[in-house]
């Protein structure tokens, strides 16, 4: 890759730029700062769209009364039951139970507080899901 | 020891430099602090940072992980050892102990490298904040109760408060960092740069060529190519596209992997040619640049496949064919490099 071939596409990193190694006109390697590359941007965007879709499916299940809001926040935070359980310091089966709306309704403030802090939201947010589909792919990118 | 706990200080002499790959950057910055001046490319070469593995049974979000690097921490450990530097590294069960130990070492005036997860890393580019647990950064001071952090991915130094740092050091999920921290303990002797380079290249060649399991090195690339041909049939259109997307992500995310690593290794070979005054390394560097360009081509192809979810045509086969070409070229290159490094008239 030559110096002028280093992609400078849409600025996806926003807060920083990334270093790429490329050849200058004398054939020596130099560090070039790049703002981003469309190929990568597309892939990343896709990855967040998948999270959006899975969160939406989860949100509908919660609204339907089939799952507790924890299920939605788990999906939104790209977690699975075992990872969430290790963040909570609990066995998986307990977390699994908490995904049932009936069990969730009876959870103590303490447990709710722990979930809320893992998801970095308030307890009142934890008790409901957003009214519309979330769009992390637009928010983050 | 404890008096520094709440006072502001910054370890003087530590310089934050950006790099393409986090662990190289951390290593280079930590060694530079100890008066061993190595560029990122040199660290990458000496620490044998180039690798390939495809183990379909290790999954992230249900999708197999291909890896273009050795285990996190390996580059630092190897580079330090080969440069005659004694390092200490430890993991923890208890987060409080992990933070206390960090404070203790910082108070001794030593910058500390750490492995962290990026999902909760507050200052990190939001688009990249997935549950990826093998990121590296250095703490080198405190101000207003926050740690002064040198993250090689960022253009300037940043701050992280106690709780945030604790959270990322104890991120959960695949490959948990377990509070891992590492630092230079003492310098053992005067480093022999040429010997270090020879050791680094020898290990890279051996790992890319001779591991007798078909999932690693050049064989790993071929293994992946072979599996790829069946993805559509085996997984269906949607899942196959996801597999492809994950491959590109692992390959091109912030300086790690495919093309980026090849260009970096080419830069290392170029520096090596000057140090040994041997033009053969420069030729191999040029060859490596070409291979890097092929990896870029592969990323473009794979990206297109996963975006359009093209069916009918044989794009998966085309991508696999390209990987086979890359594998052949890399095998040839590393064999040549290996024979150069082993020859007596270096």
Coordinates of C-alpha atoms in Angstrom, one line a residue:
Chain A
X1 CA 0.0 0.0 0.0
X2 CA 1.3 3.4 -0.9
X3 CA 1.0 6.6 1.1
X4 CA -1.8 8.0 -1.1
X5 CA -3.7 4.7 -1.0
X6 CA -4.4 4.8 2.7
X7 CA -8.1 5.1 3.0
X8 CA -9.6 8.3 4.4
X9 CA -13.3 7.4 4.3
X10 CA -16.1 8.4 6.6
X11 CA -14.9 9.2 10.0
X12 CA -16.2 6.3 12.0
X13 CA -13.7 6.5 14.9
X14 CA -14.8 10.0 15.6
X15 CA -12.6 10.4 18.8
X16 CA -9.4 9.3 17.2
X17 CA -7.7 8.2 14.0
X18 CA -5.8 5.0 13.3
X19 CA -2.3 4.4 12.2
X20 CA -1.6 2.6 8.9
X21 CA 1.8 1.6 7.5
X22 CA 2.3 2.7 3.9
X23 CA 5.1 3.3 1.5
X24 CA 6.2 6.9 0.8
X25 CA 7.5 8.0 -2.6
X26 CA 11.0 6.7 -1.8
X27 CA 9.7 3.2 -1.0
X28 CA 10.2 3.7 2.8
X29 CA 7.6 2.7 5.3
X30 CA 5.9 5.6 7.2
X31 CA 3.0 5.8 9.6
X32 CA 0.0 7.5 8.2
X33 CA -3.1 8.5 10.2
X34 CA -6.4 7.3 8.6
X35 CA -9.9 8.4 9.4
X36 CA -11.5 5.1 8.3
X37 CA -12.1 2.7 5.6
X38 CA -15.6 2.1 4.0
X39 CA -15.1 -1.7 3.9
X40 CA -14.6 -1.7 7.6
X41 CA -17.3 0.9 8.3
X42 CA -19.9 -1.3 6.4
X43 CA -19.0 -4.4 8.4
X44 CA -19.2 -2.5 11.7
X45 CA -22.5 -0.9 10.8
X46 CA -23.9 -4.4 9.9
X47 CA -22.7 -5.7 13.3
X48 CA -24.7 -3.0 15.1
X49 CA -27.7 -3.5 12.9
X50 CA -27.8 -7.1 14.0
X51 CA -27.8 -5.9 17.7
X52 CA -30.6 -3.5 16.8
X53 CA -32.7 -6.3 15.3
X54 CA -32.1 -8.7 18.1
X55 CA -32.9 -6.0 20.7
X56 CA -36.1 -5.3 18.8
X57 CA -37.1 -8.9 18.8
X58 CA -36.4 -9.0 22.6
X59 CA -38.4 -5.7 23.1
X60 CA -41.4 -7.2 21.5
X61 CA -41.2 -10.3 23.6
X62 CA -41.1 -8.2 26.7
X63 CA -44.1 -6.1 25.6
X64 CA -45.9 -9.4 24.9
X65 CA -45.3 -10.5 28.5
X66 CA -43.1 -13.4 27.5
X67 CA -39.8 -12.1 28.9
X68 CA -38.7 -9.7 31.6
X69 CA -37.0 -6.4 30.6
X70 CA -33.7 -8.0 31.7
X71 CA -33.8 -10.0 28.5
X72 CA -34.1 -6.8 26.4
X73 CA -31.2 -5.1 28.2
X74 CA -29.1 -8.3 27.9
X75 CA -29.5 -8.3 24.2
X76 CA -29.0 -4.5 23.9
X77 CA -25.7 -4.9 25.8
X78 CA -24.5 -7.8 23.5
X79 CA -24.5 -10.2 26.4
X80 CA -25.6 -13.8 26.7
X81 CA -26.8 -15.5 29.9
X82 CA -23.4 -16.9 30.9
X83 CA -21.6 -13.5 30.5
X84 CA -24.4 -11.7 32.3
X85 CA -24.3 -14.3 35.1
X86 CA -20.6 -13.7 35.6
X87 CA -21.1 -9.9 35.7
X88 CA -23.8 -10.5 38.3
X89 CA -21.7 -13.1 40.2
X90 CA -24.6 -15.5 40.0
X91 CA -25.2 -19.0 38.7
X92 CA -26.7 -19.1 35.2
X93 CA -29.9 -20.7 36.3
X94 CA -30.7 -17.8 38.5
X95 CA -30.3 -15.3 35.7
X96 CA -32.4 -17.5 33.5
X97 CA -35.2 -17.4 36.0
X98 CA -35.0 -13.6 36.2
X99 CA -35.9 -13.5 32.6
X100 CA -39.4 -14.7 33.5
X101 CA -41.8 -11.7 34.0
X102 CA -43.4 -13.3 37.0
X103 CA -40.1 -13.9 38.8
X104 CA -38.8 -10.4 37.7
X105 CA -41.9 -8.8 39.3
X106 CA -40.9 -10.2 42.7
X107 CA -37.1 -9.3 42.6
X108 CA -35.7 -7.4 45.5
X109 CA -34.5 -3.8 45.1
X110 CA -31.0 -5.1 45.8
X111 CA -31.0 -7.5 42.9
X112 CA -32.6 -4.9 40.6
X113 CA -29.9 -2.4 41.6
X114 CA -27.2 -4.9 40.7
X115 CA -28.7 -5.5 37.3
X116 CA -29.2 -1.8 36.7
X117 CA -25.5 -1.1 37.5
X118 CA -24.4 -3.9 35.1
X119 CA -26.5 -2.3 32.3
X120 CA -25.5 1.2 33.5
X121 CA -29.1 2.4 33.8
X122 CA -31.5 3.4 36.6
X123 CA -33.8 0.9 38.3
X124 CA -36.9 2.7 36.9
X125 CA -35.4 2.3 33.4
X126 CA -34.7 -1.4 34.1
X127 CA -38.4 -1.9 34.9
X128 CA -39.6 -1.0 31.4
X129 CA -38.4 -1.1 27.8
X130 CA -38.2 1.8 25.3
X131 CA -41.3 2.6 23.4
X132 CA -39.7 2.4 20.0
X133 CA -37.0 0.3 18.3
X134 CA -33.5 1.3 19.4
X135 CA -30.9 2.2 16.8
X136 CA -27.4 1.7 18.1
X137 CA -26.2 1.5 14.5
X138 CA -27.1 5.2 14.1
X139 CA -26.2 6.3 17.6
X140 CA -22.7 4.8 17.6
X141 CA -21.7 5.3 14.0
Chain B
X1 CA 3.9 3.6 49.7
X2 CA 0.4 4.6 50.3
X3 CA 0.9 8.4 50.4
X4 CA 0.5 8.6 46.7
X5 CA -2.9 7.0 46.8
X6 CA -4.8 10.3 46.7
X7 CA -2.2 12.8 45.5
X8 CA -1.7 13.8 41.9
X9 CA 1.4 12.6 40.2
X10 CA 2.6 11.7 36.7
X11 CA 5.6 9.5 36.1
X12 CA 8.0 11.7 34.3
X13 CA 9.8 10.4 31.3
X14 CA 6.9 8.3 30.1
X15 CA 6.0 9.3 26.5
X16 CA 2.6 8.5 25.0
X17 CA 3.0 7.4 21.4
X18 CA 0.2 6.2 19.1
X19 CA 0.5 2.9 17.3
X20 CA -1.4 0.8 14.9
X21 CA -1.7 -2.2 17.3
X22 CA -2.3 -1.7 21.0
X23 CA 0.1 -4.3 22.4
X24 CA 3.0 -3.2 20.2
X25 CA 2.4 0.4 21.3
X26 CA 2.2 -0.5 25.0
X27 CA 5.4 -2.5 24.7
X28 CA 7.2 0.2 22.7
X29 CA 6.1 2.9 25.1
X30 CA 7.1 0.9 28.2
X31 CA 10.5 -0.1 26.8
X32 CA 11.2 3.5 25.6
X33 CA 10.6 4.6 29.2
X34 CA 13.3 2.2 30.2
X35 CA 15.7 3.7 27.6
X36 CA 15.3 0.9 25.1
X37 CA 14.3 2.7 21.9
X38 CA 12.3 0.4 19.6
X39 CA 9.8 1.4 17.0
X40 CA 6.4 -0.3 16.8
X41 CA 7.4 -2.3 13.8
X42 CA 10.6 -3.5 15.6
X43 CA 8.5 -4.6 18.7
X44 CA 6.1 -6.4 16.4
X45 CA 9.0 -8.3 14.7
X46 CA 11.0 -9.1 17.8
X47 CA 8.0 -10.1 19.7
X48 CA 6.8 -12.4 16.9
X49 CA 3.5 -10.6 16.7
X50 CA 2.5 -12.1 13.3
X51 CA 0.5 -15.2 13.6
X52 CA -2.6 -16.9 12.2
X53 CA -5.0 -19.3 13.8
X54 CA -8.4 -20.5 12.9
X55 CA -10.1 -22.7 15.5
X56 CA -13.7 -23.1 14.5
X57 CA -14.7 -24.4 18.0
X58 CA -13.8 -21.1 19.7
X59 CA -16.7 -18.8 19.1
X60 CA -17.6 -15.1 19.8
X61 CA -21.4 -14.4 19.6
X62 CA -21.8 -17.9 18.1
X63 CA -19.4 -17.2 15.2
X64 CA -15.9 -18.8 15.0
X65 CA -13.0 -16.6 15.8
X66 CA -10.0 -16.3 13.5
X67 CA -7.1 -14.8 15.1
X68 CA -4.2 -12.9 13.5
X69 CA -2.1 -12.5 16.6
X70 CA -0.6 -14.6 19.5
X71 CA -2.3 -14.5 22.9
X72 CA -2.5 -11.1 24.5
X73 CA 0.6 -10.3 26.5
X74 CA 2.8 -12.6 24.4
X75 CA 4.3 -9.7 22.3
X76 CA 5.3 -7.8 25.4
X77 CA 6.8 -10.8 27.2
X78 CA 8.8 -12.0 24.2
X79 CA 10.1 -8.6 23.2
X80 CA 11.1 -7.8 26.8
X81 CA 12.8 -11.2 27.3
X82 CA 14.7 -10.9 24.0
X83 CA 15.9 -7.4 24.9
X84 CA 17.2 -8.5 28.3
X85 CA 14.4 -7.0 30.3
X86 CA 12.9 -8.7 33.3
X87 CA 9.1 -8.2 33.5
X88 CA 6.6 -9.0 36.1
X89 CA 3.0 -9.9 35.3
X90 CA 0.2 -11.0 37.4
X91 CA -3.6 -11.7 37.4
X92 CA -6.0 -11.3 40.2
X93 CA -9.2 -12.8 41.6
X94 CA -10.0 -9.8 43.8
X95 CA -10.6 -6.4 42.1
X96 CA -9.6 -4.5 45.2
X97 CA -6.3 -6.3 45.4
X98 CA -5.7 -5.7 41.7
X99 CA -6.2 -1.9 42.2
X100 CA -4.0 -1.8 45.3
X101 CA -1.2 -3.6 43.5
X102 CA -1.5 -1.1 40.6
X103 CA -1.3 1.8 43.0
X104 CA 1.7 0.2 44.7
X105 CA 3.7 -0.3 41.5
X106 CA 2.8 3.2 40.2
X107 CA 4.0 4.7 43.5
X108 CA 7.4 3.0 42.8
X109 CA 7.5 5.2 39.7
X110 CA 6.9 2.4 37.2
X111 CA 4.3 2.7 34.4
X112 CA 2.0 -0.3 34.4
X113 CA 0.6 -2.1 31.4
X114 CA -2.9 -3.7 31.7
X115 CA -5.2 -6.0 29.7
X116 CA -8.7 -4.7 29.6
X117 CA -12.1 -5.2 27.9
X118 CA -13.3 -2.4 25.6
X119 CA -17.0 -2.6 26.0
X120 CA -17.1 -0.4 29.1
X121 CA -14.0 1.7 28.1
X122 CA -15.5 5.2 28.3
X123 CA -13.2 7.1 26.0
X124 CA -13.0 4.4 23.3
X125 CA -14.7 5.0 19.8
X126 CA -18.3 3.9 20.4
X127 CA -18.5 2.0 17.2
X128 CA -15.8 -0.4 18.4
X129 CA -17.1 -1.1 21.8
X130 CA -17.9 -4.8 21.6
X131 CA -17.1 -7.4 24.3
X132 CA -13.5 -7.6 23.1
X133 CA -11.3 -8.4 26.1
X134 CA -7.7 -8.3 24.8
X135 CA -7.0 -4.6 24.6
X136 CA -3.9 -3.1 26.2
X137 CA -3.1 0.2 27.8
X138 CA -0.7 1.8 30.3
X139 CA -1.4 3.8 33.5
X140 CA 1.3 6.2 34.4
X141 CA 0.0 8.7 36.9
X142 CA -3.0 10.0 38.8
X143 CA -4.9 13.3 38.8
X144 CA -8.1 14.2 40.7
X145 CA -8.7 10.6 41.6
X146 CA -8.5 9.4 38.0
X147 CA -5.7 7.4 36.4
X148 CA -3.7 9.0 33.5
X149 CA -3.9 6.4 30.7
X150 CA -1.8 6.0 27.6
X151 CA -3.9 4.0 25.2
X152 CA -1.9 3.6 21.9
X153 CA -5.1 3.7 19.9
X154 CA -5.8 7.3 21.1
X155 CA -4.0 10.3 19.8
X156 CA -3.5 11.8 23.2
X157 CA -3.4 10.5 26.8
X158 CA -6.8 10.1 28.5
X159 CA -8.3 9.7 32.0
X160 CA -10.2 6.9 33.6
X161 CA -11.6 6.9 37.1
X162 CA -11.1 4.2 39.6
X163 CA -14.5 2.5 39.1
X164 CA -14.2 2.6 35.3
X165 CA -10.7 1.1 35.3
X166 CA -11.8 -1.6 37.7
X167 CA -14.7 -2.5 35.5
X168 CA -12.7 -2.9 32.3
X169 CA -9.9 -4.8 34.1
X170 CA -12.5 -7.3 35.2
X171 CA -14.5 -7.5 32.1
X172 CA -16.4 -10.8 31.6
X173 CA -17.0 -13.1 28.7
X174 CA -14.6 -14.7 26.2
X175 CA -10.9 -14.4 27.4
X176 CA -11.5 -12.5 30.6
X177 CA -8.5 -10.3 31.4
X178 CA -8.7 -11.0 35.2
X179 CA -7.1 -7.8 36.1
X180 CA -3.9 -8.7 34.3
X181 CA -1.1 -6.2 34.7
X182 CA 2.5 -6.2 33.7
X183 CA 5.5 -3.9 34.1
X184 CA 9.3 -3.7 33.6
X185 CA 11.0 -5.1 36.8
X186 CA 14.6 -4.6 35.9
X187 CA 17.0 -4.4 33.0
X188 CA 19.3 -7.5 33.1
X189 CA 22.0 -6.4 30.7
X190 CA 22.9 -4.6 27.5
X191 CA 20.5 -5.8 24.9
X192 CA 21.8 -7.4 21.7
X193 CA 19.4 -6.1 19.0
X194 CA 20.6 -8.4 16.2
X195 CA 20.2 -11.5 18.3
X196 CA 16.7 -10.3 19.4
X197 CA 15.7 -9.8 15.8
X198 CA 17.0 -13.3 14.8
X199 CA 15.1 -14.9 17.7
X200 CA 11.9 -13.0 16.7
X201 CA 12.1 -14.0 13.1
X202 CA 12.9 -17.6 13.9
X203 CA 9.9 -17.9 16.1
X204 CA 7.6 -16.3 13.6
X205 CA 8.8 -18.6 10.8
X206 CA 8.5 -21.6 13.0
X207 CA 4.9 -20.7 14.1
X208 CA 3.8 -19.9 10.6
X209 CA 5.3 -23.0 9.0
X210 CA 5.9 -25.9 11.4
X211 CA 3.1 -26.3 14.0
X212 CA 1.9 -29.8 13.3
X213 CA -1.8 -28.9 13.8
X214 CA -3.6 -27.7 10.6
X215 CA -5.3 -24.7 12.4
X216 CA -2.2 -22.6 12.8
X217 CA 0.1 -20.6 10.6
X218 CA 0.0 -21.0 6.8
X219 CA -1.9 -24.3 7.2
X220 CA -4.5 -22.4 9.2
X221 CA -5.1 -20.1 6.3
X222 CA -5.6 -23.0 4.0
X223 CA -7.9 -24.7 6.6
X224 CA -10.0 -21.6 6.7
X225 CA -10.2 -21.4 2.9
X226 CA -11.3 -25.0 2.8
X227 CA -14.1 -24.5 5.3
X228 CA -15.2 -21.3 3.6
X229 CA -16.1 -23.1 0.4
X230 CA -18.8 -24.9 2.3
X231 CA -20.2 -22.0 4.4
X232 CA -23.1 -21.2 2.1
X233 CA -24.2 -24.8 1.9
X234 CA -23.7 -25.6 5.5
X235 CA -24.9 -22.5 7.2
X236 CA -27.3 -20.8 4.8
X237 CA -27.0 -17.4 3.3
X238 CA -27.5 -15.3 6.4
X239 CA -25.2 -17.1 8.7
X240 CA -22.5 -17.5 6.1
X241 CA -22.6 -13.7 5.5
X242 CA -22.1 -13.2 9.3
X243 CA -19.1 -15.6 9.3
X244 CA -17.6 -13.5 6.5
X245 CA -18.3 -10.3 8.3
X246 CA -16.7 -11.5 11.6
X247 CA -13.6 -12.5 9.6
X248 CA -13.2 -9.0 8.2
X249 CA -13.8 -7.5 11.6
X250 CA -11.1 -9.7 13.2
X251 CA -8.8 -8.9 10.4
X252 CA -9.1 -5.2 10.1
X253 CA -10.2 -3.8 13.5
X254 CA -8.0 -1.1 14.7
X255 CA -4.7 -2.1 13.2
X256 CA -4.9 -5.8 14.0
X257 CA -4.7 -8.7 11.6
X258 CA -4.6 -9.2 7.9
X259 CA -3.2 -6.4 5.7
X260 CA -2.3 -4.1 8.5
X261 CA 0.0 -6.7 10.1
X262 CA 1.6 -7.5 6.8
X263 CA 2.5 -3.9 6.1
X264 CA 3.8 -3.6 9.7
X265 CA 5.9 -6.7 9.2
X266 CA 7.2 -5.3 5.9
X267 CA 8.2 -2.2 7.8
X268 CA 10.0 -4.4 10.3
X269 CA 11.9 -6.2 7.6
X270 CA 12.9 -2.9 6.1
X271 CA 14.4 -1.8 9.4
X272 CA 16.1 -5.2 9.7
X273 CA 17.7 -4.7 6.3
X274 CA 19.3 -1.5 7.5
X275 CA 20.4 -3.0 10.8
X276 CA 22.0 -6.1 9.2
X277 CA 23.0 -4.1 6.1
X278 CA 21.6 -7.0 4.1
X279 CA 19.4 -6.1 1.0
X280 CA 17.8 -9.6 1.1
X281 CA 15.5 -8.4 3.9
X282 CA 14.5 -5.4 1.8
X283 CA 13.5 -7.7 -1.0
X284 CA 11.5 -9.8 1.4
X285 CA 9.9 -6.6 2.7
X286 CA 8.7 -5.7 -0.8
X287 CA 7.3 -9.2 -1.2
X288 CA 5.5 -8.8 2.2
X289 CA 4.0 -5.6 1.0
X290 CA 2.5 -7.4 -2.0
X291 CA 1.0 -10.0 0.3
X292 CA -0.5 -7.2 2.4
X293 CA -2.1 -5.8 -0.7
X294 CA -3.7 -9.2 -1.3
X295 CA -5.1 -9.3 2.2
X296 CA -6.6 -5.9 1.5
X297 CA -8.2 -7.3 -1.7
X298 CA -9.5 -10.2 0.4
X299 CA -11.1 -7.8 2.9
X300 CA -12.8 -5.9 0.0
X301 CA -14.1 -9.2 -1.5
X302 CA -15.3 -10.6 1.9
X303 CA -16.8 -7.2 2.8
X304 CA -18.8 -7.2 -0.4
X305 CA -20.0 -10.7 0.1
X306 CA -21.3 -10.1 3.6
X307 CA -22.9 -6.8 2.6
X308 CA -24.8 -7.9 -0.5
X309 CA -25.3 -11.5 0.7
X310 CA -24.7 -12.6 -2.9
X311 CA -26.0 -16.0 -3.6
X312 CA -25.9 -18.0 -6.9
X313 CA -22.4 -17.1 -8.0
X314 CA -19.3 -18.6 -6.4
X315 CA -18.0 -15.6 -4.5
X316 CA -17.2 -17.8 -1.5
X317 CA -15.0 -19.9 -3.7
X318 CA -13.4 -16.8 -5.1
X319 CA -12.6 -15.6 -1.6
X320 CA -11.2 -19.0 -0.7
X321 CA -9.1 -19.1 -3.8
X322 CA -7.6 -15.8 -2.9
X323 CA -6.8 -17.1 0.6
X324 CA -5.0 -20.1 -1.0
X325 CA -2.9 -17.8 -3.1
X326 CA -2.0 -15.8 0.1
X327 CA -1.2 -19.0 1.9
X328 CA 1.2 -20.1 -0.9
X329 CA 2.9 -16.7 -1.0
X330 CA 3.3 -16.5 2.7
X331 CA 4.7 -20.0 2.9
X332 CA 7.3 -19.2 0.2
X333 CA 8.2 -15.9 2.0
X334 CA 8.6 -17.4 5.4
X335 CA 10.7 -20.3 4.1
X336 CA 13.0 -17.8 2.4
X337 CA 13.2 -15.7 5.5
X338 CA 13.9 -18.7 7.6
X339 CA 16.8 -19.8 5.4
X340 CA 18.2 -16.2 5.4
X341 CA 18.1 -16.0 9.1
X342 CA 19.8 -19.4 9.5
X343 CA 22.5 -18.7 7.0
X344 CA 25.9 -17.9 8.4
X345 CA 26.6 -14.8 6.2
X346 CA 23.8 -12.6 7.5

